[in-house]
Amino acid sequence: MTFEEMRKGYQDEVDYQKHMLRNLGYWFQLGSILSGSGIVLVYFFHAKNIFLNILGIALLVLGAAGMLLFGYAGWKGQRNLQALIDDYEQKLDYLQKQVSHGKR
């Protein structure tokens, strides 16, 4: 494997993980919208319509659970991405030391 192939492979993986983290952000936003809609339904229909009140509570719980799930996944994804970048930098440092020791 050449240095360019390694660099391209790491770059492709970083780009892919960043794309997936953006997708997780969109799902987190959806959870936020569901929770907000649930709060609005509960607030306006808590004493008027039992069906809308129950629907609001369900949306609130579902949205909050989604926000927790996707927030945690995004946090773990950020840590994984940083670990990938650190691994690449360690390999670069190692290769640079090998090249500099070989030239002496």
PDB file of N, CA and C in Angstrom:
ATOM      1  N   MET A   1       0.848  -1.172   0.000  1.00  0.00           N
ATOM      2  CA  MET A   1       0.000   0.000   0.000  1.00  0.00           C
ATOM      3  C   MET A   1       0.892   1.232   0.000  1.00  0.00           C
ATOM      4  N   THR A   2       0.626   2.150  -0.895  1.00  0.00           N
ATOM      5  CA  THR A   2       1.408   3.376  -0.965  1.00  0.00           C
ATOM      6  C   THR A   2       0.837   4.401   0.004  1.00  0.00           C
ATOM      7  N   PHE A   3       1.629   5.427   0.229  1.00  0.00           N
ATOM      8  CA  PHE A   3       1.195   6.499   1.115  1.00  0.00           C
ATOM      9  C   PHE A   3      -0.063   7.178   0.573  1.00  0.00           C
ATOM     10  N   GLU A   4      -0.125   7.396  -0.722  1.00  0.00           N
ATOM     11  CA  GLU A   4      -1.290   8.046  -1.330  1.00  0.00           C
ATOM     12  C   GLU A   4      -2.557   7.197  -1.172  1.00  0.00           C
ATOM     13  N   GLU A   5      -2.417   5.882  -1.323  1.00  0.00           N
ATOM     14  CA  GLU A   5      -3.576   5.003  -1.135  1.00  0.00           C
ATOM     15  C   GLU A   5      -4.066   5.058   0.304  1.00  0.00           C
ATOM     16  N   MET A   6      -3.118   5.081   1.259  1.00  0.00           N
ATOM     17  CA  MET A   6      -3.495   5.171   2.667  1.00  0.00           C
ATOM     18  C   MET A   6      -4.188   6.497   2.960  1.00  0.00           C
ATOM     19  N   ARG A   7      -3.610   7.586   2.442  1.00  0.00           N
ATOM     20  CA  ARG A   7      -4.207   8.902   2.670  1.00  0.00           C
ATOM     21  C   ARG A   7      -5.607   8.970   2.083  1.00  0.00           C
ATOM     22  N   LYS A   8      -5.779   8.462   0.863  1.00  0.00           N
ATOM     23  CA  LYS A   8      -7.091   8.474   0.212  1.00  0.00           C
ATOM     24  C   LYS A   8      -8.096   7.617   0.985  1.00  0.00           C
ATOM     25  N   GLY A   9      -7.644   6.467   1.474  1.00  0.00           N
ATOM     26  CA  GLY A   9      -8.531   5.601   2.247  1.00  0.00           C
ATOM     27  C   GLY A   9      -9.013   6.272   3.529  1.00  0.00           C
ATOM     28  N   TYR A  10      -8.087   6.914   4.247  1.00  0.00           N
ATOM     29  CA  TYR A  10      -8.473   7.625   5.467  1.00  0.00           C
ATOM     30  C   TYR A  10      -9.384   8.804   5.147  1.00  0.00           C
ATOM     31  N   GLN A  11      -9.083   9.529   4.085  1.00  0.00           N
ATOM     32  CA  GLN A  11      -9.907  10.675   3.706  1.00  0.00           C
ATOM     33  C   GLN A  11     -11.323  10.234   3.354  1.00  0.00           C
ATOM     34  N   ASP A  12     -11.444   9.147   2.608  1.00  0.00           N
ATOM     35  CA  ASP A  12     -12.766   8.627   2.267  1.00  0.00           C
ATOM     36  C   ASP A  12     -13.540   8.219   3.514  1.00  0.00           C
ATOM     37  N   GLU A  13     -12.861   7.590   4.460  1.00  0.00           N
ATOM     38  CA  GLU A  13     -13.529   7.151   5.694  1.00  0.00           C
ATOM     39  C   GLU A  13     -13.962   8.352   6.537  1.00  0.00           C
ATOM     40  N   VAL A  14     -13.121   9.363   6.626  1.00  0.00           N
ATOM     41  CA  VAL A  14     -13.484  10.571   7.378  1.00  0.00           C
ATOM     42  C   VAL A  14     -14.678  11.255   6.729  1.00  0.00           C
ATOM     43  N   ASP A  15     -14.671  11.365   5.407  1.00  0.00           N
ATOM     44  CA  ASP A  15     -15.807  11.976   4.704  1.00  0.00           C
ATOM     45  C   ASP A  15     -17.090  11.192   4.945  1.00  0.00           C
ATOM     46  N   TYR A  16     -17.006   9.866   4.901  1.00  0.00           N
ATOM     47  CA  TYR A  16     -18.182   9.024   5.123  1.00  0.00           C
ATOM     48  C   TYR A  16     -18.717   9.196   6.547  1.00  0.00           C
ATOM     49  N   GLN A  17     -17.821   9.217   7.529  1.00  0.00           N
ATOM     50  CA  GLN A  17     -18.273   9.362   8.908  1.00  0.00           C
ATOM     51  C   GLN A  17     -18.866  10.738   9.161  1.00  0.00           C
ATOM     52  N   LYS A  18     -18.309  11.765   8.537  1.00  0.00           N
ATOM     53  CA  LYS A  18     -18.892  13.104   8.670  1.00  0.00           C
ATOM     54  C   LYS A  18     -20.294  13.144   8.058  1.00  0.00           C
ATOM     55  N   HIS A  19     -20.468  12.472   6.935  1.00  0.00           N
ATOM     56  CA  HIS A  19     -21.788  12.387   6.300  1.00  0.00           C
ATOM     57  C   HIS A  19     -22.784  11.692   7.228  1.00  0.00           C
ATOM     58  N   MET A  20     -22.369  10.607   7.847  1.00  0.00           N
ATOM     59  CA  MET A  20     -23.256   9.879   8.759  1.00  0.00           C
ATOM     60  C   MET A  20     -23.576  10.718  10.000  1.00  0.00           C
ATOM     61  N   LEU A  21     -22.622  11.507  10.476  1.00  0.00           N
ATOM     62  CA  LEU A  21     -22.891  12.379  11.620  1.00  0.00           C
ATOM     63  C   LEU A  21     -23.903  13.469  11.258  1.00  0.00           C
ATOM     64  N   ARG A  22     -23.828  13.969  10.022  1.00  0.00           N
ATOM     65  CA  ARG A  22     -24.844  14.930   9.571  1.00  0.00           C
ATOM     66  C   ARG A  22     -26.221  14.271   9.551  1.00  0.00           C
ATOM     67  N   ASN A  23     -26.284  13.017   9.085  1.00  0.00           N
ATOM     68  CA  ASN A  23     -27.560  12.300   9.080  1.00  0.00           C
ATOM     69  C   ASN A  23     -28.106  12.133  10.497  1.00  0.00           C
ATOM     70  N   LEU A  24     -27.246  11.814  11.444  1.00  0.00           N
ATOM     71  CA  LEU A  24     -27.683  11.710  12.831  1.00  0.00           C
ATOM     72  C   LEU A  24     -28.218  13.047  13.338  1.00  0.00           C
ATOM     73  N   GLY A  25     -27.596  14.126  12.900  1.00  0.00           N
ATOM     74  CA  GLY A  25     -28.086  15.456  13.275  1.00  0.00           C
ATOM     75  C   GLY A  25     -29.490  15.713  12.751  1.00  0.00           C
ATOM     76  N   TYR A  26     -29.769  15.250  11.534  1.00  0.00           N
ATOM     77  CA  TYR A  26     -31.122  15.419  10.980  1.00  0.00           C
ATOM     78  C   TYR A  26     -32.132  14.614  11.778  1.00  0.00           C
ATOM     79  N   TRP A  27     -31.772  13.396  12.175  1.00  0.00           N
ATOM     80  CA  TRP A  27     -32.675  12.578  12.987  1.00  0.00           C
ATOM     81  C   TRP A  27     -32.883  13.213  14.361  1.00  0.00           C
ATOM     82  N   PHE A  28     -31.843  13.822  14.915  1.00  0.00           N
ATOM     83  CA  PHE A  28     -31.977  14.521  16.187  1.00  0.00           C
ATOM     84  C   PHE A  28     -32.957  15.682  16.046  1.00  0.00           C
ATOM     85  N   GLN A  29     -32.873  16.405  14.935  1.00  0.00           N
ATOM     86  CA  GLN A  29     -33.807  17.505  14.697  1.00  0.00           C
ATOM     87  C   GLN A  29     -35.239  17.003  14.593  1.00  0.00           C
ATOM     88  N   LEU A  30     -35.426  15.847  13.958  1.00  0.00           N
ATOM     89  CA  LEU A  30     -36.760  15.264  13.874  1.00  0.00           C
ATOM     90  C   LEU A  30     -37.299  14.952  15.267  1.00  0.00           C
ATOM     91  N   GLY A  31     -36.449  14.398  16.131  1.00  0.00           N
ATOM     92  CA  GLY A  31     -36.869  14.132  17.508  1.00  0.00           C
ATOM     93  C   GLY A  31     -37.253  15.411  18.231  1.00  0.00           C
ATOM     94  N   SER A  32     -36.511  16.458  17.976  1.00  0.00           N
ATOM     95  CA  SER A  32     -36.816  17.755  18.584  1.00  0.00           C
ATOM     96  C   SER A  32     -38.164  18.297  18.105  1.00  0.00           C
ATOM     97  N   ILE A  33     -38.427  18.146  16.823  1.00  0.00           N
ATOM     98  CA  ILE A  33     -39.712  18.596  16.268  1.00  0.00           C
ATOM     99  C   ILE A  33     -40.865  17.790  16.856  1.00  0.00           C
ATOM    100  N   LEU A  34     -40.674  16.474  16.977  1.00  0.00           N
ATOM    101  CA  LEU A  34     -41.724  15.629  17.566  1.00  0.00           C
ATOM    102  C   LEU A  34     -41.995  16.025  19.008  1.00  0.00           C
ATOM    103  N   SER A  35     -40.947  16.258  19.779  1.00  0.00           N
ATOM    104  CA  SER A  35     -41.124  16.669  21.173  1.00  0.00           C
ATOM    105  C   SER A  35     -41.834  18.011  21.261  1.00  0.00           C
ATOM    106  N   GLY A  36     -41.427  18.942  20.423  1.00  0.00           N
ATOM    107  CA  GLY A  36     -42.068  20.253  20.425  1.00  0.00           C
ATOM    108  C   GLY A  36     -43.539  20.167  20.054  1.00  0.00           C
ATOM    109  N   SER A  37     -43.846  19.344  19.064  1.00  0.00           N
ATOM    110  CA  SER A  37     -45.247  19.166  18.676  1.00  0.00           C
ATOM    111  C   SER A  37     -46.039  18.532  19.807  1.00  0.00           C
ATOM    112  N   GLY A  38     -45.433  17.579  20.480  1.00  0.00           N
ATOM    113  CA  GLY A  38     -46.092  16.943  21.615  1.00  0.00           C
ATOM    114  C   GLY A  38     -46.371  17.932  22.730  1.00  0.00           C
ATOM    115  N   ILE A  39     -45.419  18.807  23.017  1.00  0.00           N
ATOM    116  CA  ILE A  39     -45.614  19.817  24.062  1.00  0.00           C
ATOM    117  C   ILE A  39     -46.755  20.752  23.693  1.00  0.00           C
ATOM    118  N   VAL A  40     -46.807  21.161  22.427  1.00  0.00           N
ATOM    119  CA  VAL A  40     -47.882  22.052  21.976  1.00  0.00           C
ATOM    120  C   VAL A  40     -49.245  21.372  22.117  1.00  0.00           C
ATOM    121  N   LEU A  41     -49.331  20.103  21.703  1.00  0.00           N
ATOM    122  CA  LEU A  41     -50.602  19.384  21.815  1.00  0.00           C
ATOM    123  C   LEU A  41     -51.028  19.232  23.268  1.00  0.00           C
ATOM    124  N   VAL A  42     -50.092  18.886  24.139  1.00  0.00           N
ATOM    125  CA  VAL A  42     -50.441  18.740  25.555  1.00  0.00           C
ATOM    126  C   VAL A  42     -50.864  20.079  26.136  1.00  0.00           C
ATOM    127  N   TYR A  43     -50.157  21.139  25.792  1.00  0.00           N
ATOM    128  CA  TYR A  43     -50.462  22.450  26.347  1.00  0.00           C
ATOM    129  C   TYR A  43     -51.860  22.934  25.939  1.00  0.00           C
ATOM    130  N   PHE A  44     -52.190  22.801  24.662  1.00  0.00           N
ATOM    131  CA  PHE A  44     -53.457  23.350  24.186  1.00  0.00           C
ATOM    132  C   PHE A  44     -54.655  22.423  24.404  1.00  0.00           C
ATOM    133  N   PHE A  45     -54.439  21.121  24.490  1.00  0.00           N
ATOM    134  CA  PHE A  45     -55.570  20.203  24.544  1.00  0.00           C
ATOM    135  C   PHE A  45     -55.586  19.342  25.809  1.00  0.00           C
ATOM    136  N   HIS A  46     -54.923  19.777  26.884  1.00  0.00           N
ATOM    137  CA  HIS A  46     -54.848  18.937  28.080  1.00  0.00           C
ATOM    138  C   HIS A  46     -56.204  18.725  28.746  1.00  0.00           C
ATOM    139  N   ALA A  47     -57.109  19.640  28.598  1.00  0.00           N
ATOM    140  CA  ALA A  47     -58.419  19.478  29.247  1.00  0.00           C
ATOM    141  C   ALA A  47     -59.561  19.399  28.240  1.00  0.00           C
ATOM    142  N   LYS A  48     -59.271  19.528  26.948  1.00  0.00           N
ATOM    143  CA  LYS A  48     -60.327  19.613  25.956  1.00  0.00           C
ATOM    144  C   LYS A  48     -60.535  18.316  25.183  1.00  0.00           C
ATOM    145  N   ASN A  49     -59.464  17.672  24.798  1.00  0.00           N
ATOM    146  CA  ASN A  49     -59.582  16.492  23.949  1.00  0.00           C
ATOM    147  C   ASN A  49     -58.585  15.440  24.439  1.00  0.00           C
ATOM    148  N   ILE A  50     -59.104  14.354  24.983  1.00  0.00           N
ATOM    149  CA  ILE A  50     -58.241  13.330  25.569  1.00  0.00           C
ATOM    150  C   ILE A  50     -57.378  12.650  24.508  1.00  0.00           C
ATOM    151  N   PHE A  51     -57.911  12.455  23.302  1.00  0.00           N
ATOM    152  CA  PHE A  51     -57.135  11.820  22.236  1.00  0.00           C
ATOM    153  C   PHE A  51     -55.916  12.659  21.869  1.00  0.00           C
ATOM    154  N   LEU A  52     -56.106  13.959  21.679  1.00  0.00           N
ATOM    155  CA  LEU A  52     -54.974  14.824  21.326  1.00  0.00           C
ATOM    156  C   LEU A  52     -53.989  14.955  22.482  1.00  0.00           C
ATOM    157  N   ASN A  53     -54.499  14.897  23.703  1.00  0.00           N
ATOM    158  CA  ASN A  53     -53.621  14.936  24.870  1.00  0.00           C
ATOM    159  C   ASN A  53     -52.728  13.689  24.909  1.00  0.00           C
ATOM    160  N   ILE A  54     -53.312  12.526  24.694  1.00  0.00           N
ATOM    161  CA  ILE A  54     -52.535  11.283  24.682  1.00  0.00           C
ATOM    162  C   ILE A  54     -51.555  11.277  23.513  1.00  0.00           C
ATOM    163  N   LEU A  55     -52.001  11.756  22.358  1.00  0.00           N
ATOM    164  CA  LEU A  55     -51.108  11.850  21.204  1.00  0.00           C
ATOM    165  C   LEU A  55     -49.938  12.782  21.503  1.00  0.00           C
ATOM    166  N   GLY A  56     -50.208  13.890  22.167  1.00  0.00           N
ATOM    167  CA  GLY A  56     -49.149  14.826  22.533  1.00  0.00           C
ATOM    168  C   GLY A  56     -48.143  14.206  23.489  1.00  0.00           C
ATOM    169  N   ILE A  57     -48.642  13.467  24.464  1.00  0.00           N
ATOM    170  CA  ILE A  57     -47.743  12.802  25.414  1.00  0.00           C
ATOM    171  C   ILE A  57     -46.889  11.761  24.685  1.00  0.00           C
ATOM    172  N   ALA A  58     -47.514  11.002  23.792  1.00  0.00           N
ATOM    173  CA  ALA A  58     -46.774   9.985  23.035  1.00  0.00           C
ATOM    174  C   ALA A  58     -45.702  10.630  22.164  1.00  0.00           C
ATOM    175  N   LEU A  59     -46.041  11.729  21.477  1.00  0.00           N
ATOM    176  CA  LEU A  59     -45.045  12.422  20.652  1.00  0.00           C
ATOM    177  C   LEU A  59     -43.914  12.989  21.499  1.00  0.00           C
ATOM    178  N   LEU A  60     -44.256  13.515  22.662  1.00  0.00           N
ATOM    179  CA  LEU A  60     -43.245  14.059  23.555  1.00  0.00           C
ATOM    180  C   LEU A  60     -42.274  12.969  24.005  1.00  0.00           C
ATOM    181  N   VAL A  61     -42.800  11.827  24.419  1.00  0.00           N
ATOM    182  CA  VAL A  61     -41.940  10.730  24.876  1.00  0.00           C
ATOM    183  C   VAL A  61     -41.120  10.168  23.721  1.00  0.00           C
ATOM    184  N   LEU A  62     -41.766   9.955  22.576  1.00  0.00           N
ATOM    185  CA  LEU A  62     -41.057   9.428  21.410  1.00  0.00           C
ATOM    186  C   LEU A  62     -39.951  10.377  20.949  1.00  0.00           C
ATOM    187  N   GLY A  63     -40.256  11.651  20.886  1.00  0.00           N
ATOM    188  CA  GLY A  63     -39.254  12.642  20.467  1.00  0.00           C
ATOM    189  C   GLY A  63     -38.105  12.749  21.450  1.00  0.00           C
ATOM    190  N   ALA A  64     -38.413  12.729  22.752  1.00  0.00           N
ATOM    191  CA  ALA A  64     -37.355  12.812  23.764  1.00  0.00           C
ATOM    192  C   ALA A  64     -36.461  11.572  23.704  1.00  0.00           C
ATOM    193  N   ALA A  65     -37.073  10.397  23.530  1.00  0.00           N
ATOM    194  CA  ALA A  65     -36.272   9.169  23.419  1.00  0.00           C
ATOM    195  C   ALA A  65     -35.399   9.209  22.171  1.00  0.00           C
ATOM    196  N   GLY A  66     -35.945   9.715  21.067  1.00  0.00           N
ATOM    197  CA  GLY A  66     -35.159   9.842  19.841  1.00  0.00           C
ATOM    198  C   GLY A  66     -34.004  10.817  20.003  1.00  0.00           C
ATOM    199  N   MET A  67     -34.256  11.920  20.689  1.00  0.00           N
ATOM    200  CA  MET A  67     -33.188  12.886  20.915  1.00  0.00           C
ATOM    201  C   MET A  67     -32.075  12.281  21.769  1.00  0.00           C
ATOM    202  N   LEU A  68     -32.454  11.523  22.789  1.00  0.00           N
ATOM    203  CA  LEU A  68     -31.441  10.872  23.616  1.00  0.00           C
ATOM    204  C   LEU A  68     -30.644   9.856  22.809  1.00  0.00           C
ATOM    205  N   LEU A  69     -31.340   9.044  22.042  1.00  0.00           N
ATOM    206  CA  LEU A  69     -30.688   8.003  21.252  1.00  0.00           C
ATOM    207  C   LEU A  69     -29.744   8.594  20.210  1.00  0.00           C
ATOM    208  N   PHE A  70     -30.241   9.534  19.416  1.00  0.00           N
ATOM    209  CA  PHE A  70     -29.418  10.092  18.346  1.00  0.00           C
ATOM    210  C   PHE A  70     -28.357  11.051  18.875  1.00  0.00           C
ATOM    211  N   GLY A  71     -28.627  11.689  20.000  1.00  0.00           N
ATOM    212  CA  GLY A  71     -27.601  12.515  20.630  1.00  0.00           C
ATOM    213  C   GLY A  71     -26.428  11.672  21.114  1.00  0.00           C
ATOM    214  N   TYR A  72     -26.742  10.538  21.733  1.00  0.00           N
ATOM    215  CA  TYR A  72     -25.698   9.630  22.197  1.00  0.00           C
ATOM    216  C   TYR A  72     -24.929   9.047  21.015  1.00  0.00           C
ATOM    217  N   ALA A  73     -25.645   8.647  19.971  1.00  0.00           N
ATOM    218  CA  ALA A  73     -24.981   8.096  18.783  1.00  0.00           C
ATOM    219  C   ALA A  73     -24.078   9.145  18.142  1.00  0.00           C
ATOM    220  N   GLY A  74     -24.512  10.392  18.107  1.00  0.00           N
ATOM    221  CA  GLY A  74     -23.677  11.458  17.555  1.00  0.00           C
ATOM    222  C   GLY A  74     -22.437  11.697  18.385  1.00  0.00           C
ATOM    223  N   TRP A  75     -22.581  11.642  19.692  1.00  0.00           N
ATOM    224  CA  TRP A  75     -21.438  11.811  20.590  1.00  0.00           C
ATOM    225  C   TRP A  75     -20.427  10.694  20.384  1.00  0.00           C
ATOM    226  N   LYS A  76     -20.915   9.453  20.328  1.00  0.00           N
ATOM    227  CA  LYS A  76     -20.019   8.321  20.093  1.00  0.00           C
ATOM    228  C   LYS A  76     -19.384   8.415  18.705  1.00  0.00           C
ATOM    229  N   GLY A  77     -20.142   8.884  17.721  1.00  0.00           N
ATOM    230  CA  GLY A  77     -19.607   9.049  16.376  1.00  0.00           C
ATOM    231  C   GLY A  77     -18.491  10.084  16.324  1.00  0.00           C
ATOM    232  N   GLN A  78     -18.662  11.172  17.060  1.00  0.00           N
ATOM    233  CA  GLN A  78     -17.614  12.195  17.126  1.00  0.00           C
ATOM    234  C   GLN A  78     -16.344  11.619  17.742  1.00  0.00           C
ATOM    235  N   ARG A  79     -16.510  10.822  18.802  1.00  0.00           N
ATOM    236  CA  ARG A  79     -15.351  10.194  19.435  1.00  0.00           C
ATOM    237  C   ARG A  79     -14.673   9.220  18.467  1.00  0.00           C
ATOM    238  N   ASN A  80     -15.473   8.472  17.724  1.00  0.00           N
ATOM    239  CA  ASN A  80     -14.920   7.520  16.756  1.00  0.00           C
ATOM    240  C   ASN A  80     -14.167   8.254  15.643  1.00  0.00           C
ATOM    241  N   LEU A  81     -14.719   9.346  15.177  1.00  0.00           N
ATOM    242  CA  LEU A  81     -14.066  10.134  14.139  1.00  0.00           C
ATOM    243  C   LEU A  81     -12.740  10.694  14.642  1.00  0.00           C
ATOM    244  N   GLN A  82     -12.724  11.180  15.879  1.00  0.00           N
ATOM    245  CA  GLN A  82     -11.481  11.707  16.435  1.00  0.00           C
ATOM    246  C   GLN A  82     -10.447  10.602  16.597  1.00  0.00           C
ATOM    247  N   ALA A  83     -10.890   9.409  16.980  1.00  0.00           N
ATOM    248  CA  ALA A  83      -9.967   8.274  17.106  1.00  0.00           C
ATOM    249  C   ALA A  83      -9.375   7.911  15.744  1.00  0.00           C
ATOM    250  N   LEU A  84     -10.184   7.981  14.704  1.00  0.00           N
ATOM    251  CA  LEU A  84      -9.704   7.691  13.352  1.00  0.00           C
ATOM    252  C   LEU A  84      -8.648   8.710  12.922  1.00  0.00           C
ATOM    253  N   ILE A  85      -8.902   9.972  13.194  1.00  0.00           N
ATOM    254  CA  ILE A  85      -7.955  11.029  12.836  1.00  0.00           C
ATOM    255  C   ILE A  85      -6.664  10.867  13.643  1.00  0.00           C
ATOM    256  N   ASP A  86      -6.783  10.555  14.936  1.00  0.00           N
ATOM    257  CA  ASP A  86      -5.591  10.335  15.758  1.00  0.00           C
ATOM    258  C   ASP A  86      -4.766   9.159  15.245  1.00  0.00           C
ATOM    259  N   ASP A  87      -5.448   8.087  14.827  1.00  0.00           N
ATOM    260  CA  ASP A  87      -4.742   6.920  14.290  1.00  0.00           C
ATOM    261  C   ASP A  87      -3.973   7.296  13.025  1.00  0.00           C
ATOM    262  N   TYR A  88      -4.589   8.073  12.166  1.00  0.00           N
ATOM    263  CA  TYR A  88      -3.920   8.511  10.938  1.00  0.00           C
ATOM    264  C   TYR A  88      -2.684   9.349  11.261  1.00  0.00           C
ATOM    265  N   GLU A  89      -2.827  10.263  12.224  1.00  0.00           N
ATOM    266  CA  GLU A  89      -1.698  11.103  12.596  1.00  0.00           C
ATOM    267  C   GLU A  89      -0.567  10.278  13.209  1.00  0.00           C
ATOM    268  N   GLN A  90      -0.909   9.257  13.997  1.00  0.00           N
ATOM    269  CA  GLN A  90       0.122   8.386  14.562  1.00  0.00           C
ATOM    270  C   GLN A  90       0.867   7.635  13.463  1.00  0.00           C
ATOM    271  N   LYS A  91       0.128   7.163  12.484  1.00  0.00           N
ATOM    272  CA  LYS A  91       0.786   6.457  11.371  1.00  0.00           C
ATOM    273  C   LYS A  91       1.677   7.398  10.578  1.00  0.00           C
ATOM    274  N   LEU A  92       1.228   8.637  10.373  1.00  0.00           N
ATOM    275  CA  LEU A  92       2.066   9.612   9.672  1.00  0.00           C
ATOM    276  C   LEU A  92       3.356   9.870  10.447  1.00  0.00           C
ATOM    277  N   ASP A  93       3.227  10.080  11.751  1.00  0.00           N
ATOM    278  CA  ASP A  93       4.414  10.323  12.570  1.00  0.00           C
ATOM    279  C   ASP A  93       5.376   9.145  12.498  1.00  0.00           C
ATOM    280  N   TYR A  94       4.842   7.939  12.577  1.00  0.00           N
ATOM    281  CA  TYR A  94       5.675   6.740  12.513  1.00  0.00           C
ATOM    282  C   TYR A  94       6.395   6.650  11.165  1.00  0.00           C
ATOM    283  N   LEU A  95       5.656   6.880  10.095  1.00  0.00           N
ATOM    284  CA  LEU A  95       6.272   6.802   8.766  1.00  0.00           C
ATOM    285  C   LEU A  95       7.326   7.887   8.564  1.00  0.00           C
ATOM    286  N   GLN A  96       7.077   9.086   9.081  1.00  0.00           N
ATOM    287  CA  GLN A  96       8.052  10.160   8.948  1.00  0.00           C
ATOM    288  C   GLN A  96       9.325   9.836   9.735  1.00  0.00           C
ATOM    289  N   LYS A  97       9.161   9.218  10.910  1.00  0.00           N
ATOM    290  CA  LYS A  97      10.346   8.826  11.687  1.00  0.00           C
ATOM    291  C   LYS A  97      11.115   7.728  10.966  1.00  0.00           C
ATOM    292  N   GLN A  98      10.403   6.796  10.352  1.00  0.00           N
ATOM    293  CA  GLN A  98      11.068   5.719   9.617  1.00  0.00           C
ATOM    294  C   GLN A  98      11.843   6.274   8.430  1.00  0.00           C
ATOM    295  N   VAL A  99      11.262   7.222   7.737  1.00  0.00           N
ATOM    296  CA  VAL A  99      11.926   7.816   6.575  1.00  0.00           C
ATOM    297  C   VAL A  99      13.133   8.631   7.020  1.00  0.00           C
ATOM    298  N   SER A 100      12.982   9.401   8.115  1.00  0.00           N
ATOM    299  CA  SER A 100      14.104  10.225   8.563  1.00  0.00           C
ATOM    300  C   SER A 100      15.249   9.371   9.104  1.00  0.00           C
ATOM    301  N   HIS A 101      14.938   8.242   9.748  1.00  0.00           N
ATOM    302  CA  HIS A 101      15.993   7.346  10.230  1.00  0.00           C
ATOM    303  C   HIS A 101      16.649   6.603   9.081  1.00  0.00           C
ATOM    304  N   GLY A 102      15.922   6.344   8.045  1.00  0.00           N
ATOM    305  CA  GLY A 102      16.462   5.642   6.894  1.00  0.00           C
ATOM    306  C   GLY A 102      17.406   6.516   6.078  1.00  0.00           C
ATOM    307  N   LYS A 103      17.219   7.821   6.093  1.00  0.00           N
ATOM    308  CA  LYS A 103      18.059   8.734   5.308  1.00  0.00           C
ATOM    309  C   LYS A 103      19.396   9.007   5.986  1.00  0.00           C
ATOM    310  N   ARG A 104      19.511   8.768   7.271  1.00  0.00           N
ATOM    311  CA  ARG A 104      20.755   9.058   7.982  1.00  0.00           C
ATOM    312  C   ARG A 104      21.826   8.104   7.688  1.00  0.00           C
TER     313      ARG A 104
END
